[in-house]
mmCIF file of C-alpha atoms in Angstrom:
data_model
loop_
_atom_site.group_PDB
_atom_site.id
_atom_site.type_symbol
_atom_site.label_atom_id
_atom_site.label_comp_id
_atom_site.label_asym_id
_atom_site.label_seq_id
_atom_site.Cartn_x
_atom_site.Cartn_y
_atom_site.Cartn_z
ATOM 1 C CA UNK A 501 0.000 0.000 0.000
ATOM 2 C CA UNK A 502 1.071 3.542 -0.736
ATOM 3 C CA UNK A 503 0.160 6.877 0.869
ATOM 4 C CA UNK A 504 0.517 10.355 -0.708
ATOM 5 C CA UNK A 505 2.087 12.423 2.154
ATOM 6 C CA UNK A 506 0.292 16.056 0.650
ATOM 7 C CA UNK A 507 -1.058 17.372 3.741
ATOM 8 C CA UNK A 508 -3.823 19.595 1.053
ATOM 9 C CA UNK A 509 -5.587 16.254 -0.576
ATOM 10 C CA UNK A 510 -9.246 16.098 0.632
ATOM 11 C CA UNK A 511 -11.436 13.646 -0.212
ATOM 12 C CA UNK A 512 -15.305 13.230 -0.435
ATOM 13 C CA UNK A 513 -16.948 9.909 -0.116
ATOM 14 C CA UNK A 514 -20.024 8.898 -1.227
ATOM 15 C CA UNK A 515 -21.930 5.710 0.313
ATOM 16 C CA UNK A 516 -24.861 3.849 1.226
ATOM 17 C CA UNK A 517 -26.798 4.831 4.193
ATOM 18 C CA UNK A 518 -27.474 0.939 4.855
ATOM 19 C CA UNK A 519 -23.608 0.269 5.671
ATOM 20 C CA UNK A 520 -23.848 2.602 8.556
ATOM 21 C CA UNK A 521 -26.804 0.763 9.822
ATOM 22 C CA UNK A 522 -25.027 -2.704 9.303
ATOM 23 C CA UNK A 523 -21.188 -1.358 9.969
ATOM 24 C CA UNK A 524 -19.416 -2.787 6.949
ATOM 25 C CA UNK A 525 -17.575 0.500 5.762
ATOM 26 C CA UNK A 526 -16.364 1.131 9.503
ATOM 27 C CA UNK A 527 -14.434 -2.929 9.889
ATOM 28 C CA UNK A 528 -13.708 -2.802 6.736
ATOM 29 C CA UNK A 529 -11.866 0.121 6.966
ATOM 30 C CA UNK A 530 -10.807 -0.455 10.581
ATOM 31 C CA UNK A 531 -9.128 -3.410 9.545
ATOM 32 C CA UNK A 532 -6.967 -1.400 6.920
ATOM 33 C CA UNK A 533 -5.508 0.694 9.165
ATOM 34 C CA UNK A 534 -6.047 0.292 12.274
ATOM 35 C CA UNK A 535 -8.391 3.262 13.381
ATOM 36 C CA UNK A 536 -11.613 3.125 13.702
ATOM 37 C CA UNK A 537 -13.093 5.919 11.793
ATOM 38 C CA UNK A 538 -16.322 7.941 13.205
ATOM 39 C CA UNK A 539 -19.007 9.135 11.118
ATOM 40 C CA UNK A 540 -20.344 12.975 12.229
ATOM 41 C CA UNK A 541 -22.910 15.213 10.784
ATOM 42 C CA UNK A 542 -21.592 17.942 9.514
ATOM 43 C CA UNK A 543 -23.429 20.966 8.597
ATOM 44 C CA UNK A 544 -22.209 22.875 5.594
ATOM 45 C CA UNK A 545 -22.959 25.761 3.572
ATOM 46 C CA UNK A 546 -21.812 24.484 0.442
ATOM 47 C CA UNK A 547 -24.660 21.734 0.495
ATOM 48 C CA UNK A 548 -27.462 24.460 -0.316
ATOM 49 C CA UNK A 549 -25.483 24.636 -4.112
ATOM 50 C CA UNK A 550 -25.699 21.211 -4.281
ATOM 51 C CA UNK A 551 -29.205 20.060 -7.188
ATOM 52 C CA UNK A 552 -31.897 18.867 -5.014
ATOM 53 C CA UNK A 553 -31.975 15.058 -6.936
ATOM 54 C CA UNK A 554 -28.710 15.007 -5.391
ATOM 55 C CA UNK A 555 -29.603 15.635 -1.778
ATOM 56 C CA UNK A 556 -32.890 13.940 -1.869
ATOM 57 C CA UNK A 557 -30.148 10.885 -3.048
ATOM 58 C CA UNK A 558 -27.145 11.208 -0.549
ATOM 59 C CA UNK A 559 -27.042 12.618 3.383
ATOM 60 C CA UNK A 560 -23.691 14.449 4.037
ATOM 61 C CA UNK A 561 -21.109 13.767 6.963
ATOM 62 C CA UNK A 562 -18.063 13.752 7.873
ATOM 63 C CA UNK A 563 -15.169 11.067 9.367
ATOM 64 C CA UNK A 564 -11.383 10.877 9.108
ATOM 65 C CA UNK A 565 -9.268 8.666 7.116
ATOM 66 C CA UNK A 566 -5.654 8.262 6.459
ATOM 67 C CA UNK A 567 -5.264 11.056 9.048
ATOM 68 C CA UNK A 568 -7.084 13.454 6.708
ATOM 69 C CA UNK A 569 -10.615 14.959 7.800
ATOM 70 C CA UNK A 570 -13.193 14.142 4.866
ATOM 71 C CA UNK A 571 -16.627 15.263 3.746
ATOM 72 C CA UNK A 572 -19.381 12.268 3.214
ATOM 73 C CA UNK A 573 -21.778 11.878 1.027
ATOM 74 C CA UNK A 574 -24.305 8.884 2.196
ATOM 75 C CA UNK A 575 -26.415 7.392 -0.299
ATOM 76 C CA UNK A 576 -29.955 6.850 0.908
ATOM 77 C CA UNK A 577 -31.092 4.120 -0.946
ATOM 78 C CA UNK A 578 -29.152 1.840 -3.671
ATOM 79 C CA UNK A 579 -31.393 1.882 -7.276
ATOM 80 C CA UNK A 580 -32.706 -1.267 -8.425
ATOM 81 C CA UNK A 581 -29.699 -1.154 -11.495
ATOM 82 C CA UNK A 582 -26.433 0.292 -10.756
ATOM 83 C CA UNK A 583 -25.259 2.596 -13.082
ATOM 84 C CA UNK A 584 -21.287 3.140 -14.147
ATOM 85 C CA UNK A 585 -22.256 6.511 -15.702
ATOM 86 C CA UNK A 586 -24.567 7.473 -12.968
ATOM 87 C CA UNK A 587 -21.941 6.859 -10.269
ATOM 88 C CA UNK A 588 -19.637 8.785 -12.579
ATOM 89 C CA UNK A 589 -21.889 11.751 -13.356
ATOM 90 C CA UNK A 590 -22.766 12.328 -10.000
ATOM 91 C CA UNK A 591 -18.917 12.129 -8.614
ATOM 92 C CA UNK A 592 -17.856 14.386 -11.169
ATOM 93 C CA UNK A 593 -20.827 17.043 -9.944
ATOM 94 C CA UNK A 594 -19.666 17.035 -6.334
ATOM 95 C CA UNK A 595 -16.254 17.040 -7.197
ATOM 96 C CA UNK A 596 -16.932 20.557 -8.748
ATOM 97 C CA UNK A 597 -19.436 21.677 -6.178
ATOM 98 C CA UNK A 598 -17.172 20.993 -3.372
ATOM 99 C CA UNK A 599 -13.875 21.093 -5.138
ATOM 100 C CA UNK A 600 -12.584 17.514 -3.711
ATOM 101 C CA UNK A 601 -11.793 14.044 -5.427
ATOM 102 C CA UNK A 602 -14.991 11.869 -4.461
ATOM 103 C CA UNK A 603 -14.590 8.291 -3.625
ATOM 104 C CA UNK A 604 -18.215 6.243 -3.918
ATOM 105 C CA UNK A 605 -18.792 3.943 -1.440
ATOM 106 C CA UNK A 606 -21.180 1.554 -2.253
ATOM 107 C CA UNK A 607 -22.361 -1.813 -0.466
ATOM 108 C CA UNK A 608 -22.592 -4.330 -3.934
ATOM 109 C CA UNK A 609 -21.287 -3.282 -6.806
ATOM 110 C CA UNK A 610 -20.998 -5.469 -10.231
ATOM 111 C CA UNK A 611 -17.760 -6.610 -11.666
ATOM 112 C CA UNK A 612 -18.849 -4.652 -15.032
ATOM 113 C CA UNK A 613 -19.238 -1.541 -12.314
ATOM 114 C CA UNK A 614 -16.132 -1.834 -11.007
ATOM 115 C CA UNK A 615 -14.196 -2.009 -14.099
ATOM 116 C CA UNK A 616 -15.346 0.702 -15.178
ATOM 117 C CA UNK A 617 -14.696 2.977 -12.711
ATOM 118 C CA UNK A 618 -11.375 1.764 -12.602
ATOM 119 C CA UNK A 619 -10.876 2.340 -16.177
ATOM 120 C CA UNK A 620 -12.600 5.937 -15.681
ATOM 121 C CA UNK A 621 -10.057 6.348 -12.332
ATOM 122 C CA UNK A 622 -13.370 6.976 -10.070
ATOM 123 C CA UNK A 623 -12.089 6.499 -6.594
ATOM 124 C CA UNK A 624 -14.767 3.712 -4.941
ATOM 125 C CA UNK A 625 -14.694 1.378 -2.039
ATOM 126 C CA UNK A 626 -16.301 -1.985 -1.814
ATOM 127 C CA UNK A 627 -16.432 -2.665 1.653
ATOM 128 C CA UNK A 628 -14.955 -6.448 2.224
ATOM 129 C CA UNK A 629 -13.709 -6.617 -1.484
ATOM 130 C CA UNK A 630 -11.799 -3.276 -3.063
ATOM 131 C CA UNK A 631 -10.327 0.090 -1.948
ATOM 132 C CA UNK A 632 -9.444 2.066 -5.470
ATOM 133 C CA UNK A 633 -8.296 5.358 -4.154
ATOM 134 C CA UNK A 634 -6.083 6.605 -7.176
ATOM 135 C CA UNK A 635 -5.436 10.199 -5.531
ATOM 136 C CA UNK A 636 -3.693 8.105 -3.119
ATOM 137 C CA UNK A 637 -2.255 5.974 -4.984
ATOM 138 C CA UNK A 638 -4.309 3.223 -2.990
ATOM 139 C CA UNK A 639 -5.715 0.066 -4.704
ATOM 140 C CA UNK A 640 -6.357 -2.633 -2.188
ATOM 141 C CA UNK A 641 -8.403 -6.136 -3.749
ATOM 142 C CA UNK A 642 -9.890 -8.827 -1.135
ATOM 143 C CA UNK A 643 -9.003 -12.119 -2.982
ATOM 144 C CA UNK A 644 -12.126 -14.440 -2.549
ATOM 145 C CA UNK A 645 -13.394 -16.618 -4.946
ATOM 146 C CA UNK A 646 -16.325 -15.468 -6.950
ATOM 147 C CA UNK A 647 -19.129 -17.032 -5.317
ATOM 148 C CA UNK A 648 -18.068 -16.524 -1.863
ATOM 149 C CA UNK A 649 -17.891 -12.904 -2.602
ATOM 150 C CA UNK A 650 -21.049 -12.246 -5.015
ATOM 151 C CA UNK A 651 -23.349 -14.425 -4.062
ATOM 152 C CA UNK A 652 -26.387 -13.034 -2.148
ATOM 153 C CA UNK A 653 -29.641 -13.982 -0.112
ATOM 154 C CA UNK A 654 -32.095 -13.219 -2.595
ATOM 155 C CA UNK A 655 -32.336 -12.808 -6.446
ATOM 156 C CA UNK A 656 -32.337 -8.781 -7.543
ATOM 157 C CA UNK A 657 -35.078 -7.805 -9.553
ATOM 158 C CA UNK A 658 -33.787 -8.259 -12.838
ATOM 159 C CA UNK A 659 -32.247 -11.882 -12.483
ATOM 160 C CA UNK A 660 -36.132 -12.699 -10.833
ATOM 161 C CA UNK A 661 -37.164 -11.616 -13.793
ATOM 162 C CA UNK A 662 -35.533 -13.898 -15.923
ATOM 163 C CA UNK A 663 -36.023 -17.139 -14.084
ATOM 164 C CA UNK A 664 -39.576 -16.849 -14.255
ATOM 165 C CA UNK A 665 -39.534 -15.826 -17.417
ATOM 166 C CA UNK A 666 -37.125 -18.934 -18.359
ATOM 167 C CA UNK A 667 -40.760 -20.971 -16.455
ATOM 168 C CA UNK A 668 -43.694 -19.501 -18.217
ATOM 169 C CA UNK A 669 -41.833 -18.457 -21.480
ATOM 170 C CA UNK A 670 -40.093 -19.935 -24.667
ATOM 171 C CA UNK A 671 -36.746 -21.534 -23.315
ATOM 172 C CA UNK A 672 -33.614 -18.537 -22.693
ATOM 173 C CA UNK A 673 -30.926 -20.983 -24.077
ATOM 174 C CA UNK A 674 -31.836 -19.742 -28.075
ATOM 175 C CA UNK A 675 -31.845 -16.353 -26.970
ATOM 176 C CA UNK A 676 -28.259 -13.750 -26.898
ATOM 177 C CA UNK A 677 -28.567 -12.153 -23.870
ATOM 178 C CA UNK A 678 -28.536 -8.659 -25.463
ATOM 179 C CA UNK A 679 -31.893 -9.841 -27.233
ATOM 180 C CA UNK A 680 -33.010 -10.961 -23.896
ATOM 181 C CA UNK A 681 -32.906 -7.991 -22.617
ATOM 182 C CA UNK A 682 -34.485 -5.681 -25.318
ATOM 183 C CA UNK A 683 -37.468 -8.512 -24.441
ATOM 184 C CA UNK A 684 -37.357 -7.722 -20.535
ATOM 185 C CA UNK A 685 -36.769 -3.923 -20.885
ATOM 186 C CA UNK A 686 -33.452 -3.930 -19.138
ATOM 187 C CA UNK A 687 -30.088 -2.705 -20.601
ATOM 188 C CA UNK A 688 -26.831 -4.749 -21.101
ATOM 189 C CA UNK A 689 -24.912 -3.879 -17.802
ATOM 190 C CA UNK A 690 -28.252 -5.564 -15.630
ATOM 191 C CA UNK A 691 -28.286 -8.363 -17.905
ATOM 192 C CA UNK A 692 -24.761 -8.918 -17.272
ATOM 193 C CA UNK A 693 -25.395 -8.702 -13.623
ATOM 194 C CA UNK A 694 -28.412 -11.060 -13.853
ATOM 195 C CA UNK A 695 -26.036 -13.735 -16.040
ATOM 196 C CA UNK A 696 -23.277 -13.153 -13.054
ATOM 197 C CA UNK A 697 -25.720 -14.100 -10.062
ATOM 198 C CA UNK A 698 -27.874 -16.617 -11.929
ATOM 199 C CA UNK A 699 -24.524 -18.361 -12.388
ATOM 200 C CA UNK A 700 -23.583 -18.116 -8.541
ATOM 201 C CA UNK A 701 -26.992 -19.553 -7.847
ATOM 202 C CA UNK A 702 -26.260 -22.808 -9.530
ATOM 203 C CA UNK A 703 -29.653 -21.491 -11.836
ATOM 204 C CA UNK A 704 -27.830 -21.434 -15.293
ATOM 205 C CA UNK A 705 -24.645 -22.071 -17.226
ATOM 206 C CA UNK A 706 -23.217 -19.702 -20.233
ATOM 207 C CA UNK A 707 -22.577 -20.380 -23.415
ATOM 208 C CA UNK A 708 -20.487 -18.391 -25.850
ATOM 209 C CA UNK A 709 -20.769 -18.025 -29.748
ATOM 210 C CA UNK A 710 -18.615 -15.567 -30.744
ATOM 211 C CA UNK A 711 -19.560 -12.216 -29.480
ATOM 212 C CA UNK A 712 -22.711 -13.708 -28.255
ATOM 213 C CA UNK A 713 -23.821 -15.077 -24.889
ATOM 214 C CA UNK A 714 -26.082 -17.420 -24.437
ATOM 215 C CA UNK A 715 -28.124 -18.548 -20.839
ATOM 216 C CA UNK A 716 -28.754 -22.777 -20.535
ATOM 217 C CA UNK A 717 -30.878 -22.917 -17.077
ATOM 218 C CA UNK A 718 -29.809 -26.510 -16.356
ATOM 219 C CA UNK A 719 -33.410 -27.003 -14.755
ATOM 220 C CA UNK A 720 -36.995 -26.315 -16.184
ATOM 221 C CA UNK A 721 -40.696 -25.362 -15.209
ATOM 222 C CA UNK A 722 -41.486 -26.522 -11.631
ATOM 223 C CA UNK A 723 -38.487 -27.963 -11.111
ATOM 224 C CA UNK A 724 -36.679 -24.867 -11.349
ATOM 225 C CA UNK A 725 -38.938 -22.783 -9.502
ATOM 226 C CA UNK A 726 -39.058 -25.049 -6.878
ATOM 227 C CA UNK A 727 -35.029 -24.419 -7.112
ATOM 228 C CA UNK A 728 -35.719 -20.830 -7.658
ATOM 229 C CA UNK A 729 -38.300 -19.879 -5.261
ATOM 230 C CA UNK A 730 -36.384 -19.583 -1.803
ATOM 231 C CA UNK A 731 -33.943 -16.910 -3.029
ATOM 232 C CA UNK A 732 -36.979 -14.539 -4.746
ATOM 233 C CA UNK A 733 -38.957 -11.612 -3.260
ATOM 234 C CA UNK A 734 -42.107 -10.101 -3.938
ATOM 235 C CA UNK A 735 -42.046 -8.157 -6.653
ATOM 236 C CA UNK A 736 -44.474 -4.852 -4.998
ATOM 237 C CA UNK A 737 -42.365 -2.021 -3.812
ATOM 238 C CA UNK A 738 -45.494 0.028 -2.251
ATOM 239 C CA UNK A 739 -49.028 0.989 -3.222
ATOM 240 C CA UNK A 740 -51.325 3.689 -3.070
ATOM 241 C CA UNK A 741 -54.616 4.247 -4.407
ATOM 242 C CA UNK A 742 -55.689 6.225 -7.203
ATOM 243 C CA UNK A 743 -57.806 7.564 -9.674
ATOM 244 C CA UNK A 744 -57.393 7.033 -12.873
ATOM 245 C CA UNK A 745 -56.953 9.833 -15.640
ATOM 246 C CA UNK A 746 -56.432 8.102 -18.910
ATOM 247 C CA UNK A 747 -57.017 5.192 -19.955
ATOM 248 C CA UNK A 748 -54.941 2.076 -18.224
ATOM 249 C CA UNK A 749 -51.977 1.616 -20.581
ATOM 250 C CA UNK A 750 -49.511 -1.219 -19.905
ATOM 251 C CA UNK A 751 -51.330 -1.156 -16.309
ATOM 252 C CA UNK A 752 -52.352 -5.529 -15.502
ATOM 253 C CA UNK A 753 -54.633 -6.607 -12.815
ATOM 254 C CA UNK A 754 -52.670 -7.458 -9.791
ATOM 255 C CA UNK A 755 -53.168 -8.986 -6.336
ATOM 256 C CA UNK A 756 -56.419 -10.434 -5.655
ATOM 257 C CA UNK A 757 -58.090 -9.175 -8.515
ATOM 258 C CA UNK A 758 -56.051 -11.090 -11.091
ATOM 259 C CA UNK A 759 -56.406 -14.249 -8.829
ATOM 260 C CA UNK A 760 -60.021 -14.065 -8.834
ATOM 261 C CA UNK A 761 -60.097 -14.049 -12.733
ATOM 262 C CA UNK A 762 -58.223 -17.220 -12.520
ATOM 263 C CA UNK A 763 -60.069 -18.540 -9.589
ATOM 264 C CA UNK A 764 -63.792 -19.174 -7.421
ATOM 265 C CA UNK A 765 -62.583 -15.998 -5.229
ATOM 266 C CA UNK A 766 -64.283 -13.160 -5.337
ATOM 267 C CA UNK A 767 -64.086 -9.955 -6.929
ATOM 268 C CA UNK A 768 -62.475 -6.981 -4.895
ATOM 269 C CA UNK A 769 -64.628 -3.526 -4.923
ATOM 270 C CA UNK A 770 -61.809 -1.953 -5.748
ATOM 271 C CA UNK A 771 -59.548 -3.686 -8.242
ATOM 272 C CA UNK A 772 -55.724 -3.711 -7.872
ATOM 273 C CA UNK A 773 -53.166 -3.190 -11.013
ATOM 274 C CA UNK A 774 -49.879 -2.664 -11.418
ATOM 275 C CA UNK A 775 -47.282 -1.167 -13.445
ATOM 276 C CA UNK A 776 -43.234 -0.695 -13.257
ATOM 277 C CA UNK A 777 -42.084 1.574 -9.933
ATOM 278 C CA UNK A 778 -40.680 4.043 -13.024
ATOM 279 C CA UNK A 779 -44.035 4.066 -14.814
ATOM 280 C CA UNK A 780 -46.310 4.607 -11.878
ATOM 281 C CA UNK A 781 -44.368 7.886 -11.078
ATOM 282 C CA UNK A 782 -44.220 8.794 -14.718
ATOM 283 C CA UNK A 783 -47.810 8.194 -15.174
ATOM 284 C CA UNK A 784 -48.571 10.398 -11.840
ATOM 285 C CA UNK A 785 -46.566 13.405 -13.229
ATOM 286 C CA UNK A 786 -48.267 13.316 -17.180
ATOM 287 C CA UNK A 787 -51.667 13.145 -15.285
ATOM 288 C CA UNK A 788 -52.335 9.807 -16.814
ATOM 289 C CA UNK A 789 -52.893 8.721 -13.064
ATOM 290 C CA UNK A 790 -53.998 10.891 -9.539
ATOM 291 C CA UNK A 791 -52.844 10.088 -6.285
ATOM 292 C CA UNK A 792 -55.960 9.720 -3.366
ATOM 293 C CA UNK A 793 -56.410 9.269 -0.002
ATOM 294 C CA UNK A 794 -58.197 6.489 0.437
ATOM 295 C CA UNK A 795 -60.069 3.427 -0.813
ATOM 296 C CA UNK A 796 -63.802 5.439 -0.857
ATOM 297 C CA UNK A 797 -62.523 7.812 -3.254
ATOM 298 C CA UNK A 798 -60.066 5.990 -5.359
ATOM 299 C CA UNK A 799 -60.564 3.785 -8.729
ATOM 300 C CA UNK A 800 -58.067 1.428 -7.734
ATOM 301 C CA UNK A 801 -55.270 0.019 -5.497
ATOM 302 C CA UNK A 802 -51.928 0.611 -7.556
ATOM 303 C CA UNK A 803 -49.279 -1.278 -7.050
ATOM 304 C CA UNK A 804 -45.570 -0.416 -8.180
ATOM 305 C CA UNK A 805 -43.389 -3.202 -8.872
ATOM 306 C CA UNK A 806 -39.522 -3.813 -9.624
ATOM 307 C CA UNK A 807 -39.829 -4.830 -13.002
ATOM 308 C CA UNK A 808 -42.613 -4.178 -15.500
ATOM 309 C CA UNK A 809 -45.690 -7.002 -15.255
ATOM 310 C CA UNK A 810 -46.311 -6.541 -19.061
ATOM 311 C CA UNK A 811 -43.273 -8.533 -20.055
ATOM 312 C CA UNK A 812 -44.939 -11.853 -18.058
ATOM 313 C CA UNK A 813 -48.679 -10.876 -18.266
ATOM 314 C CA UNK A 814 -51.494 -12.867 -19.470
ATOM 315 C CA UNK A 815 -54.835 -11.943 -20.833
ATOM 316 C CA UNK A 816 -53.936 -8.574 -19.186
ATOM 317 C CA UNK A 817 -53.154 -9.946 -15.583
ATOM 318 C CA UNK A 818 -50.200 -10.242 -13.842
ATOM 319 C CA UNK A 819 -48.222 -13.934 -14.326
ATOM 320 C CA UNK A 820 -48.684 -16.711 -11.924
ATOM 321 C CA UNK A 821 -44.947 -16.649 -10.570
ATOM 322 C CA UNK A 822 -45.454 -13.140 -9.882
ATOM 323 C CA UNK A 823 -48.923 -13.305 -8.761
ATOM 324 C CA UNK A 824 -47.747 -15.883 -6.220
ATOM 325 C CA UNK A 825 -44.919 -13.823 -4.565
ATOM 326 C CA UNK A 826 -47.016 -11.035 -4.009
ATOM 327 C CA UNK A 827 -49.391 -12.863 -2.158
ATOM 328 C CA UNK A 828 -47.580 -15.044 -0.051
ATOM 329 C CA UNK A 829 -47.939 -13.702 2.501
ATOM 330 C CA UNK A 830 -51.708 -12.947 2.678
ATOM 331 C CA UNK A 831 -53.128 -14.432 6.051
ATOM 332 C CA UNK A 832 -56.154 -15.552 3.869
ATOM 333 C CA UNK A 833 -56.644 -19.065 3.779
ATOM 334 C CA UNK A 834 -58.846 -18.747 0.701
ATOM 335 C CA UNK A 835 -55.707 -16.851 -1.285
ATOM 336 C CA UNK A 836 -53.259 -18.824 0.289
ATOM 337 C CA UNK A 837 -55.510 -22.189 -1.203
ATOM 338 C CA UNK A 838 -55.554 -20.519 -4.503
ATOM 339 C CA UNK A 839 -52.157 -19.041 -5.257
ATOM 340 C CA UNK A 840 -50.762 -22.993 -4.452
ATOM 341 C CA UNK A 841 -53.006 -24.398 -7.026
ATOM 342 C CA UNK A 842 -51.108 -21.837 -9.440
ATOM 343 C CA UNK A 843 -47.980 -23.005 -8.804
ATOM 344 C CA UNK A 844 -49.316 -26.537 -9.214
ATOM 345 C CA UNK A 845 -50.092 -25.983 -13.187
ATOM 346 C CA UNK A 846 -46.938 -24.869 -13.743
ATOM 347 C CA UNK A 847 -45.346 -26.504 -16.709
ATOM 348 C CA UNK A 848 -43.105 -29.305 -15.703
#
């Protein structure tokens, strides 16, 4: 390791809010040098110049490392795909604002994200994996073997995605992955992400040809959902009711109202749809939808999910993997009777 003695070099870090709530970024550095480092608000002037999608996105403090007192910048909450140019777009921003380097500190981060930055020379720290501080001359790497380090407890949004629809759809294995995701909506870097944990899951294998990548799931249908299941989340990130101002779109009934069409139960008074997270607020801010306060004035329950329902839906309803996730844990017996007989018609 090498150290820059210039008593003048200030840093600013950017990094998740969550690692100060489960103390990663304090071990990890800890155990790099030896001090424990402290984490202080720190009021500052210069944060009123700062754009407001940039404070609404990071909470500012302050700590000390390698002896040198440093400005924070803690992310609130990671996005669903991370985002080499983002990071770099917003580093570069607070680097002029505040007139420091910037060093991103962020909790997961992709091999195709960290690449990059080191390519781009955008100080980051991984806590438990890399420290890439090129102002001073720092670039510590964690050797661990690519599952112990990558794996995680539950599938991210876009990798969900593709398991299910690798269940309900025509078979991933004929498909480039670049072609996959035009189909799914999601760009190259969170395809390469999903290939990367679907792999470290024991879900697929990869096959090359050429320039091309190609997904082989090594299981199928209910098999592989019953593989699959344990490490996926419901796809509902929160809902509100609303009223709605144009017509419903790519909007697909949801919740309890989609099982009922494929069901005995009954009919909600108030149907439930859903859209992508990104579409609901888009939809909110064109007026195509209105935000209410409560289920006696509203047209309908919305909810916003992590990926868009119209890649899986059927006959305009959300799909049965889905469907089943979002529901499981209803304390109805009736829904909890009729989301297992959806998982039993799977194909096998």
């Amino acid at each position: 390791m090498m150290l820059t003695t210039n008593p003048t070099c200030s840093v600013l870090i950017l990094c998740s809010m969550n690692m100060t709530r489960d103390h990663s970024l304090i071990p990890y550095i800890e155990a790099l040098t030896g001090v424990r480092p402290r984490l202080e608000e720190q009021p500052d002037p210069s944060v009123s110049s700062v754009p407001l999608f940039l404070r609404e996105r990071y909470d500012f403090l302050e700590t000390q490392l390698f002896g040198r007192r440093l400005r924070l910048a803690m992310e609130k909450e990671q996005p669903n795909e991370v985002s080499p140019t983002e990071y770099g777009r917003h580093a570069a921003l607070l680097k002029q604002l505040f007139g420091v380097e910037v060093v991103l500190v962020i909790p997961k981060m992709p091999s195709y994200v960290r690449n990059r930055l080191v390519r781009e020379g955008i100080p980051f720290i991984v806590p438990g994996a890399q420290m890439f501080l090129p102002m001073l001359l720092i670039d510590l790497r964690e050797r661990f073997s690519k599952a112990q380090s990558r794996i995680q407890n539950k599938l991210s949004p876009v990798s969900q995605l593709v398991v299910i629809y690798q269940i309900l759809r025509e078979a991933i294995a004929r498909i480039p992955l670049g072609q996959l995701g035009e189909k799914l909506a999601y760009s190259p870097q969170a395809m390469s992400h999903a290939q990367e944990e679907l792999q470290i899951a024991n879900l697929c294998e990869v096959r090359r040809a050429g320039k091309m990548i190609f997904l082989e799931f090594t299981l199928r249908g209910k098999v592989l959902w019953e593989r699959a299941e344990p490490i996926m989340t419901s796809p509902v990130r929160r809902t509100q009711w609303i009223r709605w101002g144009q017509p419903r779109a790519r909007a697909v009934a949801a919740s309890t109202t989609a099982l009922s069409r494929l069901s005995m139960l009954a009919e909600d008074s108030v149907e439930t749809y859903a859209m992508r997270d990104r579409a609901v607020v888009a939809a909110l801010e064109q007026g195509e939808l209105f935000g209410c306060g409560g289920r006696e004035e509203a047209d309908a329950r919305m909810e916003s999910w992590k990926y868009d329902p119209w890649v899986l839906a059927e006959n305009g309803s959300a799909d049965p993997c889905s469907l089943y996730l979002s529901l499981q844990r209803s304390g109805d017996e009736r829904v909890q009777k009729e989301i297992r007989f959806l998982i039993e018609r799977l194909p096998e």
